[in-house]
Coordinates of C-alpha atoms in Angstrom, one line a residue:
M1 CA 0.0 0.0 0.0
R2 CA 2.9 2.4 0.8
I3 CA 4.5 1.7 -2.6
L4 CA 1.2 2.3 -4.3
K5 CA 0.7 5.6 -2.5
L6 CA 4.3 6.7 -3.5
L7 CA 3.7 5.8 -7.2
N8 CA 0.4 7.6 -7.2
D9 CA 2.0 10.7 -5.7
L10 CA 4.7 10.6 -8.3
E11 CA 2.1 10.3 -11.1
K12 CA 0.4 13.5 -9.8
L13 CA 3.8 15.2 -10.0
D14 CA 4.2 13.9 -13.6
V15 CA 7.8 12.7 -13.0
N16 CA 9.7 11.6 -16.1
A17 CA 9.8 7.9 -15.2
E18 CA 8.1 4.6 -15.9
F19 CA 7.6 1.9 -13.3
Y20 CA 7.5 -1.8 -13.9
M21 CA 6.2 -3.9 -11.0
F22 CA 7.7 -7.4 -11.1
I23 CA 5.4 -9.7 -9.2
M24 CA 7.6 -12.6 -8.1
S25 CA 4.7 -14.9 -7.1
G26 CA 3.2 -14.6 -10.6
E27 CA -0.2 -14.1 -9.0
K28 CA -2.7 -11.2 -9.1
G29 CA -2.8 -9.5 -5.7
T30 CA -5.4 -7.5 -3.8
L31 CA -3.9 -4.2 -5.0
T32 CA -3.1 -5.2 -8.6
S33 CA -6.1 -3.4 -10.2
D34 CA -5.2 -0.3 -8.1
Y35 CA -1.7 -0.3 -9.5
L36 CA -2.9 -0.6 -13.0
K37 CA -5.0 2.6 -12.6
N38 CA -1.6 4.4 -12.6
S39 CA -0.7 5.4 -16.1
K40 CA 3.0 5.1 -15.3
V41 CA 2.9 1.6 -14.0
K42 CA 3.1 -1.7 -15.9
I43 CA 3.0 -5.1 -14.2
I44 CA 5.2 -8.1 -15.1
Y45 CA 4.3 -11.5 -13.7
G46 CA 7.1 -13.9 -12.5
K47 CA 7.0 -17.5 -11.4
K48 CA 7.6 -19.4 -8.2
G49 CA 10.7 -21.5 -7.2
V50 CA 13.8 -22.1 -9.2
K51 CA 11.9 -21.6 -12.5
G52 CA 11.0 -18.2 -11.2
L53 CA 14.7 -17.2 -10.8
I54 CA 15.4 -18.3 -14.4
D55 CA 12.3 -16.4 -15.6
F56 CA 13.4 -13.3 -13.6
S57 CA 16.8 -13.5 -15.3
N58 CA 15.3 -13.6 -18.8
K59 CA 12.8 -10.8 -18.1
I60 CA 15.2 -8.4 -16.4
K61 CA 17.8 -8.8 -19.2
K62 CA 15.1 -8.0 -21.8
L63 CA 13.7 -5.1 -19.8
D64 CA 17.1 -3.6 -18.9
P65 CA 15.8 -1.0 -16.3
D66 CA 17.9 2.0 -15.3
I67 CA 17.2 1.0 -11.7
L68 CA 16.1 -2.2 -10.1
H69 CA 14.6 -1.6 -6.7
L70 CA 14.1 -4.8 -4.8
N71 CA 11.4 -5.3 -2.1
A72 CA 12.1 -9.0 -1.3
S73 CA 13.5 -8.8 2.2
M74 CA 16.8 -10.7 2.6
A75 CA 16.0 -12.8 -0.6
A76 CA 16.8 -9.6 -2.5
G77 CA 20.4 -10.9 -2.4
I78 CA 19.8 -13.6 -4.9
Y79 CA 17.8 -11.3 -7.2
A80 CA 20.5 -8.6 -7.0
M81 CA 23.1 -11.2 -8.0
I82 CA 21.1 -12.4 -11.0
A83 CA 20.4 -8.8 -12.1
K84 CA 24.1 -7.8 -11.9
I85 CA 25.1 -10.8 -14.0
N86 CA 22.6 -9.6 -16.6
G87 CA 24.2 -6.2 -16.7
I88 CA 21.9 -4.1 -14.5
K89 CA 24.1 -1.3 -13.2
T90 CA 22.0 0.3 -10.4
I91 CA 20.4 -2.1 -7.8
Y92 CA 18.8 -1.0 -4.5
S93 CA 17.5 -3.5 -1.9
H94 CA 14.8 -2.3 0.5
L95 CA 14.4 -3.8 4.0
R96 CA 11.2 -3.3 6.0
T97 CA 11.7 -5.4 9.1
S98 CA 14.4 -5.5 11.8
E99 CA 13.9 -9.1 12.9
H100 CA 14.2 -12.5 11.2
Y101 CA 11.0 -14.4 10.3
G102 CA 12.3 -17.9 10.9
S103 CA 14.7 -19.9 13.1
G104 CA 17.1 -22.8 13.0
F105 CA 20.6 -23.3 11.6
L106 CA 19.5 -23.8 8.0
Y107 CA 17.3 -20.7 8.0
H108 CA 20.0 -18.5 9.5
S109 CA 22.7 -19.9 7.2
K110 CA 20.6 -19.0 4.2
Q111 CA 19.9 -15.6 5.5
K112 CA 23.6 -15.0 6.0
I113 CA 24.3 -16.0 2.4
F114 CA 21.5 -13.7 1.2
S115 CA 23.0 -10.8 3.3
I116 CA 26.4 -11.2 1.8
L117 CA 25.0 -11.3 -1.8
M118 CA 22.7 -8.3 -1.1
N119 CA 25.6 -6.2 0.3
F120 CA 27.9 -7.1 -2.5
F121 CA 25.6 -6.7 -5.5
S122 CA 23.5 -3.8 -4.3
E123 CA 24.7 -0.2 -4.8
K124 CA 22.7 0.8 -1.7
I125 CA 20.6 -0.9 1.0
I126 CA 17.5 1.1 2.0
G127 CA 15.9 0.6 5.4
V128 CA 12.6 1.9 6.8
C129 CA 14.4 2.7 10.0
D130 CA 17.9 2.8 11.3
G131 CA 17.4 -0.3 13.4
V132 CA 16.8 -2.4 10.3
R133 CA 20.5 -2.3 9.4
K134 CA 21.4 -4.9 12.1
I135 CA 19.5 -7.6 10.1
S136 CA 21.7 -7.2 7.0
D137 CA 24.9 -6.1 8.7
T138 CA 25.3 -3.5 5.9
P139 CA 28.3 -1.1 6.0
L140 CA 27.3 2.4 6.8
E141 CA 28.6 3.7 3.4
K142 CA 26.1 1.5 1.6
W143 CA 23.2 2.2 4.0
Q144 CA 20.4 4.8 3.7
T145 CA 17.4 5.2 6.0
I146 CA 14.2 6.4 4.3
Y147 CA 11.3 6.6 6.6
N148 CA 7.9 5.8 5.3
G149 CA 5.7 8.9 5.3
L150 CA 2.1 9.6 6.1
E151 CA 0.0 12.2 4.3
I152 CA -1.3 14.4 7.1
S153 CA -4.6 16.3 6.8
S154 CA -4.7 19.9 7.9
K155 CA -8.4 19.6 8.8
E156 CA -9.2 20.2 12.5
I157 CA -9.5 17.0 14.5
N158 CA -12.5 16.5 16.7
N159 CA -11.2 15.7 20.2
D160 CA -14.1 13.3 21.0
F161 CA -13.2 9.7 21.8
E162 CA -14.4 6.9 24.0
K163 CA -12.3 7.0 27.2
Y164 CA -10.5 3.7 28.2
S165 CA -11.2 2.3 24.7
L166 CA -8.1 0.5 23.3
I167 CA -7.5 -0.7 19.8
N168 CA -5.2 -3.1 18.0
L169 CA -5.4 -2.5 14.3
G170 CA -3.8 -4.8 11.8
R171 CA -4.0 -8.3 10.4
Q172 CA -3.8 -11.2 12.9
N173 CA -0.3 -12.6 12.8
I174 CA 2.0 -14.4 15.2
A175 CA 4.5 -11.5 14.9
K176 CA 1.7 -9.0 16.0
N177 CA 1.4 -10.9 19.3
Q178 CA -2.3 -10.2 19.6
V179 CA -3.0 -13.1 22.1
F180 CA -0.8 -11.4 24.6
L181 CA -3.2 -8.5 24.7
V182 CA -5.8 -10.7 26.5
D183 CA -3.3 -11.1 29.4
I184 CA -2.8 -7.3 29.5
I185 CA -6.6 -6.7 29.7
E186 CA -6.8 -9.2 32.6
E187 CA -4.1 -7.1 34.5
L188 CA -5.9 -3.9 33.7
V189 CA -9.1 -5.2 35.2
K190 CA -7.2 -6.2 38.3
L191 CA -5.8 -2.6 38.6
D192 CA -9.2 -1.0 38.6
R193 CA -12.4 -3.0 38.2
T194 CA -14.6 0.2 38.1
I195 CA -13.1 1.3 34.8
P196 CA -15.1 0.2 31.7
W197 CA -12.0 -1.0 29.8
K198 CA -12.6 -2.0 26.2
L199 CA -10.2 -3.6 23.7
N200 CA -11.3 -3.8 20.0
F201 CA -9.4 -5.9 17.5
Y202 CA -9.6 -4.6 13.9
G203 CA -8.1 -6.4 11.0
R204 CA -8.1 -9.5 8.8
S205 CA -8.5 -12.5 11.0
D206 CA -6.4 -15.7 11.2
S207 CA -8.5 -18.7 12.2
Q208 CA -6.0 -20.2 14.7
I209 CA -5.1 -16.8 16.3
E210 CA -8.7 -15.8 16.6
K211 CA -9.5 -19.2 18.2
N212 CA -6.6 -18.7 20.7
I213 CA -7.9 -15.2 21.5
L214 CA -11.4 -16.4 22.1
N215 CA -10.4 -19.4 24.2
K216 CA -8.3 -17.2 26.4
V217 CA -11.0 -14.6 26.7
K218 CA -13.5 -17.3 27.8
E219 CA -11.0 -18.9 30.2
K220 CA -10.3 -15.5 31.9
K221 CA -14.0 -14.4 31.8
L222 CA -13.2 -11.2 29.9
E223 CA -16.0 -11.3 27.3
K224 CA -17.4 -7.9 28.3
Y225 CA -14.0 -6.2 27.8
I226 CA -12.8 -7.6 24.4
N227 CA -14.4 -7.5 20.9
L228 CA -13.2 -9.0 17.6
C229 CA -14.5 -6.5 15.0
G230 CA -13.0 -7.8 11.8
E231 CA -11.7 -5.7 8.9
T232 CA -12.5 -2.1 8.4
M233 CA -12.6 0.1 5.3
E234 CA -12.3 3.3 7.5
P235 CA -9.2 2.7 9.7
D236 CA -8.6 6.5 10.3
K237 CA -12.1 7.0 11.5
I238 CA -12.0 3.9 13.7
L239 CA -8.6 4.9 15.2
S240 CA -9.9 8.4 16.0
Q241 CA -12.6 7.0 18.2
H242 CA -10.2 5.2 20.6
H243 CA -8.2 6.4 23.6
L244 CA -5.0 4.4 22.8
L245 CA -3.5 2.2 20.2
L246 CA -1.7 -1.0 21.5
L247 CA 1.1 -2.6 19.5
P248 CA 2.7 -5.5 21.3
S249 CA 4.5 -6.8 18.3
I250 CA 7.6 -9.1 18.5
R251 CA 8.7 -8.0 15.0
E252 CA 8.2 -4.7 13.1
G253 CA 10.0 -2.4 10.7
L254 CA 8.6 1.1 10.9
P255 CA 5.1 0.5 12.2
G256 CA 2.8 2.4 9.9
V257 CA -0.2 1.9 12.2
V258 CA 1.5 4.0 14.9
L259 CA 2.0 6.8 12.4
E260 CA -1.7 6.5 11.3
A261 CA -2.7 6.7 15.0
L262 CA -0.6 9.8 15.5
G263 CA -2.2 11.3 12.4
Q264 CA -5.6 11.0 14.1
G265 CA -4.3 12.4 17.3
V266 CA -4.1 9.1 19.1
Q267 CA -1.3 8.0 21.4
S268 CA 0.3 4.5 21.3
I269 CA 1.8 2.0 23.7
V270 CA 4.3 -0.1 21.8
S271 CA 6.9 -2.8 22.0
D272 CA 10.6 -2.1 22.5
L273 CA 11.6 -2.5 18.8
P274 CA 13.9 -0.4 16.7
G275 CA 11.2 1.2 14.5
C276 CA 9.0 1.9 17.5
N277 CA 11.9 3.4 19.4
E278 CA 12.8 5.7 16.6
I279 CA 9.3 7.1 16.4
S280 CA 9.2 7.4 20.2
E281 CA 12.5 9.3 20.3
K282 CA 11.1 11.9 17.9
I283 CA 7.4 12.1 19.0
P284 CA 6.6 12.0 22.7
Y285 CA 3.1 10.5 22.3
V286 CA 4.5 7.0 21.6
H287 CA 5.2 5.1 24.8
V288 CA 7.6 2.1 24.8
V289 CA 7.3 -0.9 27.2
N290 CA 10.7 -2.6 27.3
N291 CA 9.5 -6.1 28.1
F292 CA 6.5 -8.5 27.6
S293 CA 5.2 -8.5 31.1
A294 CA 1.4 -8.1 31.0
K295 CA 1.5 -6.3 34.4
D296 CA 4.1 -3.7 33.1
W297 CA 2.0 -3.1 30.0
A298 CA -1.2 -2.7 32.1
E299 CA 0.5 -0.2 34.4
K300 CA 1.8 1.9 31.4
I301 CA -1.7 1.9 29.8
Y302 CA -3.3 2.8 33.1
Q303 CA -0.7 5.6 33.7
V304 CA -1.3 7.2 30.2
C305 CA -5.1 6.8 30.5
M306 CA -5.1 8.6 33.9
Q307 CA -3.3 11.6 32.5
D308 CA -5.2 14.5 30.8
N309 CA -5.3 13.6 27.1
P310 CA -3.4 16.1 25.0
D311 CA -5.3 18.0 22.3
K312 CA -5.4 15.7 19.2
N313 CA -4.3 18.4 16.9
L314 CA -1.2 18.9 19.1
I315 CA -0.4 15.2 18.6
R316 CA -1.0 15.3 14.9
D317 CA 1.1 18.5 14.5
A318 CA 4.1 16.7 16.2
L319 CA 3.8 14.1 13.5
K320 CA 3.6 16.7 10.8
K321 CA 6.8 18.4 12.0
S322 CA 8.7 15.2 12.2
C323 CA 10.6 13.2 9.5
F324 CA 7.7 10.8 9.1
N325 CA 5.6 13.0 6.8
N326 CA 4.7 12.0 3.3
Q327 CA 6.5 14.9 1.6
N328 CA 9.8 13.9 3.1
H329 CA 9.3 10.3 1.9
I330 CA 8.5 11.5 -1.7
E331 CA 11.6 13.8 -1.8
N332 CA 13.9 11.2 -0.5
M333 CA 12.7 8.6 -3.0
R334 CA 13.0 11.1 -5.9
K335 CA 16.6 11.8 -4.9
L336 CA 17.3 8.1 -4.7
W337 CA 15.9 7.4 -8.1
N338 CA 17.1 10.8 -9.6
I339 CA 13.7 11.6 -11.0

């Protein structure tokens, strides 16, 4: 979605460039039709597996782009090598997470090889936050941080919200650690049973994670405090109605949902992760909990909720003045691509 937003912004600026989206899976995605609405974008479908690498080699050689910008996590290393063999001069690899997805000797050995290839064959490695650099061990001279940006409305924000209402917004995923939130609510209720705490989950469901959440809610008798609300087509509106955003992830790059919450004047309680810390260091309305103790999370939530809530426009303005605004992102990407 962030790449789509960037390309649509560049189309409005009528930049002198054409963009080819190479879809490695070879499958039509949820946003494919949206990409094709952009007059400057063309889509090329790849293939899966080893055949896909051969197919990529043939197609990249024929296309011969001025710049190859890879969004394939650590696997970008193998694609960068193939592209360089085929004479592509300028190759960038873009990393969007600061933690590994897998575990075990075989996984980490493969990631190490990918890292070596990526650093060797890429002219530059781009990270969505400074903390991402540790995953690729990239030399500083090859590294550039380009923060994702949020387009910030200048329209006055209504300060209304439901007090003590908490939201977790995003797809259900193990890395998002949503089941842990049930333990946090249990501790919050213990802190003060007179407060009408409410936690709303919004986002695409995962059957197993949803089952685990519901089983834990039932076991702890927290049904009146927790709601599974499914997906929403109005995330900004939904965010603005809540007191706090909770993000207890165990893995993130630069968490876009935290920026989206700030854009609606909503504070966040977040995990101690590089991208979360970088936002927190620049914007005081993002509060980091440095462990996964449900009691510590509950105490931080309680502390923030008991304080007078700042004016939502003040929170939004802090985001607007920071490096996380959309204009900065566009300018940095244009400089990178020289367009």
